[in-house]
Coordinates of C-alpha atoms and ligand atoms in Angstrom, one line a residue:
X1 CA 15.9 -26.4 -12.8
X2 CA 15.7 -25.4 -9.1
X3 CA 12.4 -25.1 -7.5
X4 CA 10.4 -21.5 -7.4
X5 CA 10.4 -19.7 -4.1
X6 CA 7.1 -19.7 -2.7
X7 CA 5.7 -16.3 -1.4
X8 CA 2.3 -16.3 1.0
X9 CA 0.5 -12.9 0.3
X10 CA -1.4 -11.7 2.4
X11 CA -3.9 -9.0 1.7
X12 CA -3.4 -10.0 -2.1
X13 CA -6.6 -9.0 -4.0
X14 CA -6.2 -5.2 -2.4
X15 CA -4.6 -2.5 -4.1
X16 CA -1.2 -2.6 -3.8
X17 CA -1.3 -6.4 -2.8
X18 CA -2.5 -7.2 -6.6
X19 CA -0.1 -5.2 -8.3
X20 CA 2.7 -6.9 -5.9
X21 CA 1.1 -10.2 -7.0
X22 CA 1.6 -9.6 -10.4
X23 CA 5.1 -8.2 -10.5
X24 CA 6.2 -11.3 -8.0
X25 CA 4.4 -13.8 -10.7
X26 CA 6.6 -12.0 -13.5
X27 CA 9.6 -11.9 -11.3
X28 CA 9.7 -15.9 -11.5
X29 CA 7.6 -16.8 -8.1
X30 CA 5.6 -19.2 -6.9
X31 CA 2.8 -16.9 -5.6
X32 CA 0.0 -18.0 -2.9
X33 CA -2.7 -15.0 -1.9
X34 CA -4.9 -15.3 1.9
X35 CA -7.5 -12.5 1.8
X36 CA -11.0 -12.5 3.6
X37 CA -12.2 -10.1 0.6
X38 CA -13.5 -7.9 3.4
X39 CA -12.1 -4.6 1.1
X40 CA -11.4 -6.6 -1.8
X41 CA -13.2 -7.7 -4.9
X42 CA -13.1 -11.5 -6.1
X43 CA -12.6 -10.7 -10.1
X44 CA -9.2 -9.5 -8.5
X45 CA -7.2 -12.9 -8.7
X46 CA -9.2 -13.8 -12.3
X47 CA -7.8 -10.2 -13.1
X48 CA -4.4 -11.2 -12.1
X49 CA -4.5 -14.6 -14.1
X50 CA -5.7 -12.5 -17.4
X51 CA -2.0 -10.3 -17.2
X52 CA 0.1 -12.4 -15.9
X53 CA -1.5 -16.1 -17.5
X54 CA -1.0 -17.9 -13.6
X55 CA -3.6 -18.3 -11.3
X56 CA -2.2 -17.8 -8.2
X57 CA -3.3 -20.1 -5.4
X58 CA -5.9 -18.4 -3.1
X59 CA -7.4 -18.8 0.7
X60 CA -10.4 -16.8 1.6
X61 CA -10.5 -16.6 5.5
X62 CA -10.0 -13.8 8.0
X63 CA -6.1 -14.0 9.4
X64 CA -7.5 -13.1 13.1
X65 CA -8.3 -16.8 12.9
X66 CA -5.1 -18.2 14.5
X67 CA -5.8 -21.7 13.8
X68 CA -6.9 -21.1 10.2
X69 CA -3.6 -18.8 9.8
X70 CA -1.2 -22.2 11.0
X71 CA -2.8 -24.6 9.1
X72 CA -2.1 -22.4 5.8
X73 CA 1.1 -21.8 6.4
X74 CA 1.9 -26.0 7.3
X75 CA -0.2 -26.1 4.2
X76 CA 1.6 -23.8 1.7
X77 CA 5.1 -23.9 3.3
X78 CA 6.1 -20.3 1.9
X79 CA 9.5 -19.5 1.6
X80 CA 8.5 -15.8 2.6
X81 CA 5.7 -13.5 3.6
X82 CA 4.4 -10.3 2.6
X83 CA 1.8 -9.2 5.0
X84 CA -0.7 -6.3 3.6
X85 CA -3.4 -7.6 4.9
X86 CA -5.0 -4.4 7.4
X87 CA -7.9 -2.0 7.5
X88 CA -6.9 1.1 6.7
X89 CA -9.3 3.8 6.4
X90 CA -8.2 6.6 8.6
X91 CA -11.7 7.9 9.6
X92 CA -13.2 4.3 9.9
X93 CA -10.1 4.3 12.5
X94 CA -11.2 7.6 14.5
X95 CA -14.7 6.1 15.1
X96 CA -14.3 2.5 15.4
X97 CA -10.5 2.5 17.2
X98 CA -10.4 -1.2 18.4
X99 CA -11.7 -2.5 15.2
X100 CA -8.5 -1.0 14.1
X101 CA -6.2 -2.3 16.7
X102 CA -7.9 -5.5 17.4
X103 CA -8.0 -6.5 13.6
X104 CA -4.3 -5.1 12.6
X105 CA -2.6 -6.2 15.8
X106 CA -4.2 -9.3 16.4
X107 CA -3.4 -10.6 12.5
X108 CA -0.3 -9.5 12.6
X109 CA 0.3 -11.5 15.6
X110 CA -1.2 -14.6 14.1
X111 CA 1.1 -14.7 10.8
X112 CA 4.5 -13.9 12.9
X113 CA 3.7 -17.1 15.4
X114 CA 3.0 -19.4 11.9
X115 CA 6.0 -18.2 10.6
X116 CA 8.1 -19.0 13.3
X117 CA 6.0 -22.6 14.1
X118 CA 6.6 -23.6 10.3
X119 CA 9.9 -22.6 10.0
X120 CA 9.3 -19.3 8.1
X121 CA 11.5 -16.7 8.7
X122 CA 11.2 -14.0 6.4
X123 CA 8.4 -11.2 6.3
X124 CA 8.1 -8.1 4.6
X125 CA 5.4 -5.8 6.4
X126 CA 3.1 -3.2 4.8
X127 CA 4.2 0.1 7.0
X128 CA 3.4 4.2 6.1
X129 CA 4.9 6.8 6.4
X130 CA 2.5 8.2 9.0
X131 CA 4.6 7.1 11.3
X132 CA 6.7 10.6 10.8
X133 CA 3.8 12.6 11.1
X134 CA 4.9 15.9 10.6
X135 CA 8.8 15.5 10.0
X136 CA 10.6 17.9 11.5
X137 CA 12.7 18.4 7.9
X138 CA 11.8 17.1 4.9
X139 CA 12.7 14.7 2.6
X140 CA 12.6 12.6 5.6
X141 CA 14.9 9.5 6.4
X142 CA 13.9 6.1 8.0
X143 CA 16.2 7.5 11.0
X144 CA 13.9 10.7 11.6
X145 CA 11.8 10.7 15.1
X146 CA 8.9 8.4 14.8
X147 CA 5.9 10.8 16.1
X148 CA 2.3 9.8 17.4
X149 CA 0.3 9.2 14.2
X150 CA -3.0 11.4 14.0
X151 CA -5.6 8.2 13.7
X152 CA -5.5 4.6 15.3
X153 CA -4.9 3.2 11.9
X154 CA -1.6 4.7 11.3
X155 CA -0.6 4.3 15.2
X156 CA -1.5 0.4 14.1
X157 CA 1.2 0.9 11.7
X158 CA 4.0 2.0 14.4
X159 CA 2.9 -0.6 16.7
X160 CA 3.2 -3.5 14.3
X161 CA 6.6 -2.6 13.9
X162 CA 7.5 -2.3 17.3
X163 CA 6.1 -5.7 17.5
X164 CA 8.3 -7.2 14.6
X165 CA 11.4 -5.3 16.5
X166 CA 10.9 -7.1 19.6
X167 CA 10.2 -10.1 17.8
X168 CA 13.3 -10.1 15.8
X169 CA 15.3 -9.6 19.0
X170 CA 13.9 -12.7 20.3
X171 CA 13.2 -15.2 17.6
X172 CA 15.1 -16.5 14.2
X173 CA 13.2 -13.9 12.0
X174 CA 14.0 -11.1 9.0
X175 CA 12.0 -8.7 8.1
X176 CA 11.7 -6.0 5.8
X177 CA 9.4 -2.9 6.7
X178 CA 8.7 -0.8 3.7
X179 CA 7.2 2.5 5.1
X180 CA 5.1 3.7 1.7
X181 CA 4.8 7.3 0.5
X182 CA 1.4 7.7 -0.9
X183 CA 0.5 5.2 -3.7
X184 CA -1.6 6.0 -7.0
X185 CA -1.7 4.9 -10.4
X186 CA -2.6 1.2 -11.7
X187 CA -1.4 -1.6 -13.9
X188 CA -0.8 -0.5 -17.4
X189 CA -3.5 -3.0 -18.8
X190 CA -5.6 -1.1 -16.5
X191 CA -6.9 -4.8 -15.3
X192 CA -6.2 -3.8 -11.9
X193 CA -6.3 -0.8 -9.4
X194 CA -7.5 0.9 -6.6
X195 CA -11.3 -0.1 -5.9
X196 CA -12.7 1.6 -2.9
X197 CA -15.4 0.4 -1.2
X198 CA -17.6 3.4 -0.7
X199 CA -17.1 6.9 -0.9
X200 CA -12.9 7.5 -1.0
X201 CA -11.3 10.3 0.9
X202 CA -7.6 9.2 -0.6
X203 CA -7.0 12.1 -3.4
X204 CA -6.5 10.5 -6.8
X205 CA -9.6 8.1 -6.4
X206 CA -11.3 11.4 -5.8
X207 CA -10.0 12.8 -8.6
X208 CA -10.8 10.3 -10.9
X209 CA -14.4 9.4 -9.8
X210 CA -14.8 14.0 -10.2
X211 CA -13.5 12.8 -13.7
X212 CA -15.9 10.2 -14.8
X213 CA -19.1 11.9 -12.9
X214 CA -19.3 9.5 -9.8
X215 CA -19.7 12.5 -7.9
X216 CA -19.7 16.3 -9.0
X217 CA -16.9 17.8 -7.9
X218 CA -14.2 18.1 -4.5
X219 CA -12.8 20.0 -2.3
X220 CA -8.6 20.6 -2.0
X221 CA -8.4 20.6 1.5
X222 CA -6.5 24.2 2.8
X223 CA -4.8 26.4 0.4
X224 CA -3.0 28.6 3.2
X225 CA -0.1 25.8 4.6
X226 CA 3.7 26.6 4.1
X227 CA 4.1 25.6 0.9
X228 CA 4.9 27.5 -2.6
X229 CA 1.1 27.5 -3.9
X230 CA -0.3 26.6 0.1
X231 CA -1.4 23.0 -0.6
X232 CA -0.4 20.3 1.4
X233 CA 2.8 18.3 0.1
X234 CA 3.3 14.4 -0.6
X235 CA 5.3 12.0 -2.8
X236 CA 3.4 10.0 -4.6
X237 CA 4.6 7.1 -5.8
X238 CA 3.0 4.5 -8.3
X239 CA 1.6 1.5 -7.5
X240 CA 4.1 -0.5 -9.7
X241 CA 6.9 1.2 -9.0
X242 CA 5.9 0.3 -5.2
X243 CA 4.7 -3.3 -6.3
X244 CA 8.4 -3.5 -7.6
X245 CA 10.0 -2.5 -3.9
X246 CA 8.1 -5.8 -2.5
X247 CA 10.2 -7.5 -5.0
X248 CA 13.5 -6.2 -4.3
X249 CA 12.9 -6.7 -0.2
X250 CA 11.8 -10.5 -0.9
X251 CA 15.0 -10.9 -3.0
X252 CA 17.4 -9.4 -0.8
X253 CA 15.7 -11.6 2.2
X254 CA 15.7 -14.4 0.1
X255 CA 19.5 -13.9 -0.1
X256 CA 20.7 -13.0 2.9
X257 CA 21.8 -15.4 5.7
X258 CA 19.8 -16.6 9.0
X259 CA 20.6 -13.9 11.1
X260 CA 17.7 -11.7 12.9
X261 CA 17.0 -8.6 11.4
X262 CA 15.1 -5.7 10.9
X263 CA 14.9 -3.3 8.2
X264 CA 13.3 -0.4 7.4
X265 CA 12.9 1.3 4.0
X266 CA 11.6 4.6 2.7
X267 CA 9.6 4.1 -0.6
X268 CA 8.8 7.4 -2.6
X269 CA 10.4 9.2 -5.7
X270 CA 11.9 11.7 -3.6
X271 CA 10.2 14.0 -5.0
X272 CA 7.2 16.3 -3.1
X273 CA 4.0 17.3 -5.2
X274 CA 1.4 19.8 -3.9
X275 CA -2.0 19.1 -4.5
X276 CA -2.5 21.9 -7.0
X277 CA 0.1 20.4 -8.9
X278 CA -0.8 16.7 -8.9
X279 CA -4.9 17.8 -9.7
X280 CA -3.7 20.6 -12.5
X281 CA -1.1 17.2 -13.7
X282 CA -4.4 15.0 -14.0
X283 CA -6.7 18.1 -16.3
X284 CA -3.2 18.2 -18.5
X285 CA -2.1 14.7 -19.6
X286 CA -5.9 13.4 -19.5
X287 CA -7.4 16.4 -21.5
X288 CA -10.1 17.2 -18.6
X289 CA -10.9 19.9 -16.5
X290 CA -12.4 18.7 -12.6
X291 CA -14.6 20.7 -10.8
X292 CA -13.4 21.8 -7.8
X293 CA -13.0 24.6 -4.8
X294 CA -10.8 25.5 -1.9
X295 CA -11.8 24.8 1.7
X296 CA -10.6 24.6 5.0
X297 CA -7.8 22.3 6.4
X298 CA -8.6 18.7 7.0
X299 CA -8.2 17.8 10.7
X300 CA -5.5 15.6 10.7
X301 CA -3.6 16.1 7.5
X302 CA 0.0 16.9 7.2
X303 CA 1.6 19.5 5.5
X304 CA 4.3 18.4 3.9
X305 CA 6.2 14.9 3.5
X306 CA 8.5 13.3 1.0
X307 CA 10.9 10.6 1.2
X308 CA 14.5 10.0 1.3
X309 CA 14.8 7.0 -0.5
X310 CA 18.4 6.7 -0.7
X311 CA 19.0 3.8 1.6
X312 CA 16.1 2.1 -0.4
X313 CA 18.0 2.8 -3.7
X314 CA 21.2 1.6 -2.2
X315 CA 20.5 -1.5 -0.3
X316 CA 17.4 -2.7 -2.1
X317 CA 18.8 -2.1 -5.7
X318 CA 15.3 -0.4 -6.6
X319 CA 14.5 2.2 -7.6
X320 CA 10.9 3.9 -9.4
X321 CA 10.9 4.2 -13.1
X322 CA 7.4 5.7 -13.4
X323 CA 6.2 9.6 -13.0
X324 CA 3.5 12.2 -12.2
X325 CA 2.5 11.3 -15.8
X326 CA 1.9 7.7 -15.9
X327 CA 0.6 7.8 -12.4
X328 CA -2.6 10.3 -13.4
X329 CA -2.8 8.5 -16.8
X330 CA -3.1 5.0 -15.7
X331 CA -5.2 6.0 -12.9
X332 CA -7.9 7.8 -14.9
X333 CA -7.4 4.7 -17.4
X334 CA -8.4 2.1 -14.5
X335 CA -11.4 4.4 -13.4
X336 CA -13.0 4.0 -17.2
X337 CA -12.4 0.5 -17.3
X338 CA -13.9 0.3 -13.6
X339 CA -16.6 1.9 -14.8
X340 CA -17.6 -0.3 -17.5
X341 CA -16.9 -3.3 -15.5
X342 CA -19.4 -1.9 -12.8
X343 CA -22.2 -1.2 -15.4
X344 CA -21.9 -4.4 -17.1
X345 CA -22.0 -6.5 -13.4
X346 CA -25.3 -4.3 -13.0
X347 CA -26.9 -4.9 -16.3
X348 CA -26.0 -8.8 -15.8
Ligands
LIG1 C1 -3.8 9.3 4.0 C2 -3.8 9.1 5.5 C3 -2.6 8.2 5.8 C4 -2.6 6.9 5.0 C5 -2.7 7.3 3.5 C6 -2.8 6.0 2.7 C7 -5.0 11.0 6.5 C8 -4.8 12.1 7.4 N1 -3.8 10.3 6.2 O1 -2.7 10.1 3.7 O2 -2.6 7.9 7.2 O3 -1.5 6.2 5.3 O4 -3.8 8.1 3.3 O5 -4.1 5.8 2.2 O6 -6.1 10.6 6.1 N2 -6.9 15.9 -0.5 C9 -7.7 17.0 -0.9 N3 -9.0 16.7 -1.3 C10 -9.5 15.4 -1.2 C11 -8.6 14.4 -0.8 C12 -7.4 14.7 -0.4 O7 -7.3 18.1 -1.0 O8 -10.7 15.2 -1.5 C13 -5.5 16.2 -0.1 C14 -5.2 16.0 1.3 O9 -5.5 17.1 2.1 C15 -3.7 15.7 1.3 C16 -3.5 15.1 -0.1 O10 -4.6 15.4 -0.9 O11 -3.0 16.9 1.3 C17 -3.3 13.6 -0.1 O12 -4.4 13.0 0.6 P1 -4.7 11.5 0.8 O13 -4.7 10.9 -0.6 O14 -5.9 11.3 1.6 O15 -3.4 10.9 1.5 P2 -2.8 11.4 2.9 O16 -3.6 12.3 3.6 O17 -1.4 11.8 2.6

């Protein structure tokens, strides 16, 4: 039987990084996770051994530590990397911008030059799609204008890959840049899923925490944009079905010959959802009703952005399986279990 393929993870107790973990575990990898658990939670990787019955290997340091970064990488010998690891609250970002760019930049930097010193040349990076901004026509393909994104966090996002160009043009590398839509939902076990540290300003975390009385109601942010009800537009995309698109870039890099390259790929459904939409979608299929009003814009926001995600479906083989309806049904299932998890860690 030929060896697995070993796959460094970076960032792989967050959010999406946990649900990539898992589907990379079923896919028939060997998977090792580096995460300082900085926005993290340690019953993550126990979390991940329950559905999937491996535990993963796992390194708890801070990747800005360049020495610590090479001596994991001569360590693990990965086949392939999937860098997540980032800050990435947007208004965290606004008020504290070198955080942002020192942190981003600086462990981006660290896990290319490992690569390269151990022989390592293949890297799927964690990019967004706020590096359309605004599109000037929507859905929007990879080729569209790359605009200034509204907060140092996304313009982290554009740099990194500017770096990883430039780096490709000079060194043996292959990467993969999957510019993400916006993700919801969680694992159906509801083991794992988005676990924000503090309050969230990311909608469906919002929505669920309205939902299970962690606060008492919200706000939908501008009902008066360009849009059939005047709510702001997004594709949301689940979590798994996202976690899946790490897969399919790891594969086809895993496949391809030595040659530099660098690719970029759209993941969303395709499909836009308005707010109204996506918070009357969560009332139906979860039997609730939120409390919530209208108010003004939100400085920064976009109106509307979806994805074309043909090149994705065509070159990458992948494509989402999962809906509006599983993404508000798993979500609000992960909040409940969250919830008893959190009361039983403060009873113990
Ligand atoms: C935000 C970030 C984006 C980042 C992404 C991933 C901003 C401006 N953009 O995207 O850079 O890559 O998260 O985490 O922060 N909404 C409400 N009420 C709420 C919360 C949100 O109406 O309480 C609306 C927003 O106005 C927006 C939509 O819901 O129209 C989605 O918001 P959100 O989940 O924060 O994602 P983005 O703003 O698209």
């Amino acid at each position: 039987m030929s060896e697995k393929r070993r796959i460094l993870v970076t960032g792989g107790a967050g959010f999406i990084g946990s649900h990539t973990v898992v589907q990379l575990i079923e896919a028939g990898f060997d998977v090792h996770v580096v995460d300082d658990l900085s926005n993290a939670h340690s019953h993550v990787m126990d979390a991940i051994a329950r559905i999937t019955g491996v535990h993963p290997g796992f390194s708890c340091f801070d990747l800005c530590d360049s020495e610590k970064t090479k001596k994991l990488f001569a360590d693990i010998k990965p086949d392939a990397v999937i860098h997540f690891a980032a800050k990435k609250l947007v208004g965290e970002s606004v008020q504290n911008p070198l955080m942002y760019y020192k942190t981003n930049l600086q462990s981006l930097v660290n896990v290319v030059e490992a690569s390269l010193e151990h022989g390592c040349q293949k890297l799927v990076f964690s990019s967004s799609c706020t590096v359309y901004g605004q599109p000037d026509q929507n859905p929007v393909g990879e080729d569209a204008p790359l605009k200034k994104p509204e907060s140092p966090y996304g313009n982290t996002k554009r740099i990194c890959e500017e770096i990883l160009q430039d780096t490709v043009k000079a060194h043996s590398l292959q990467v993969v840049s999957l510019r993400y839509f916006n993700p919801v939902g969680a694992h159906a076990s509801a083991l794992i899923g988005e676990y924000p540290l503090g309050a969230p300003s990311n909608l469906m975390p919002v929505l669920t925490q309205t939902a299970i009385g962690k606060r008492s109601g919200f706000s939908i942010f501008g009902s008066d944009y360009n849009t059939p009800d005047g709510t702001c537009i997004r594709d949301y995309i689940h979590v798994v079905d996202l976690a899946n698109a790490h897969v399919a870039a790891i594969q086809l890099l895993l496949n391809r010959e030595k040659s530099s390259v660098f690719l970029v790929y759209n993941i969303g459904t395709g499909s836009g959802v308005s707010v109204k939409e996506m918070v009357e979608s969560f009332e139906r299929i979860n039997g609730l009703k939120l409390n919530y009003e209208y108010a003004p814009r939100r400085t920064g926001d976009v109106e509307q952005v979806w994805a074309n995600n043909v090149l994705a479906l065509q070159e990458l083989g992948w494509k989402p399986h999962l809906g509006l309806d599983e993404m508000v049904a798993s979500a609000w299932k992960w909040e409940q279990h969250l919830n008893k998890y959190e009361k039983s860690i403060h009873q113990s």
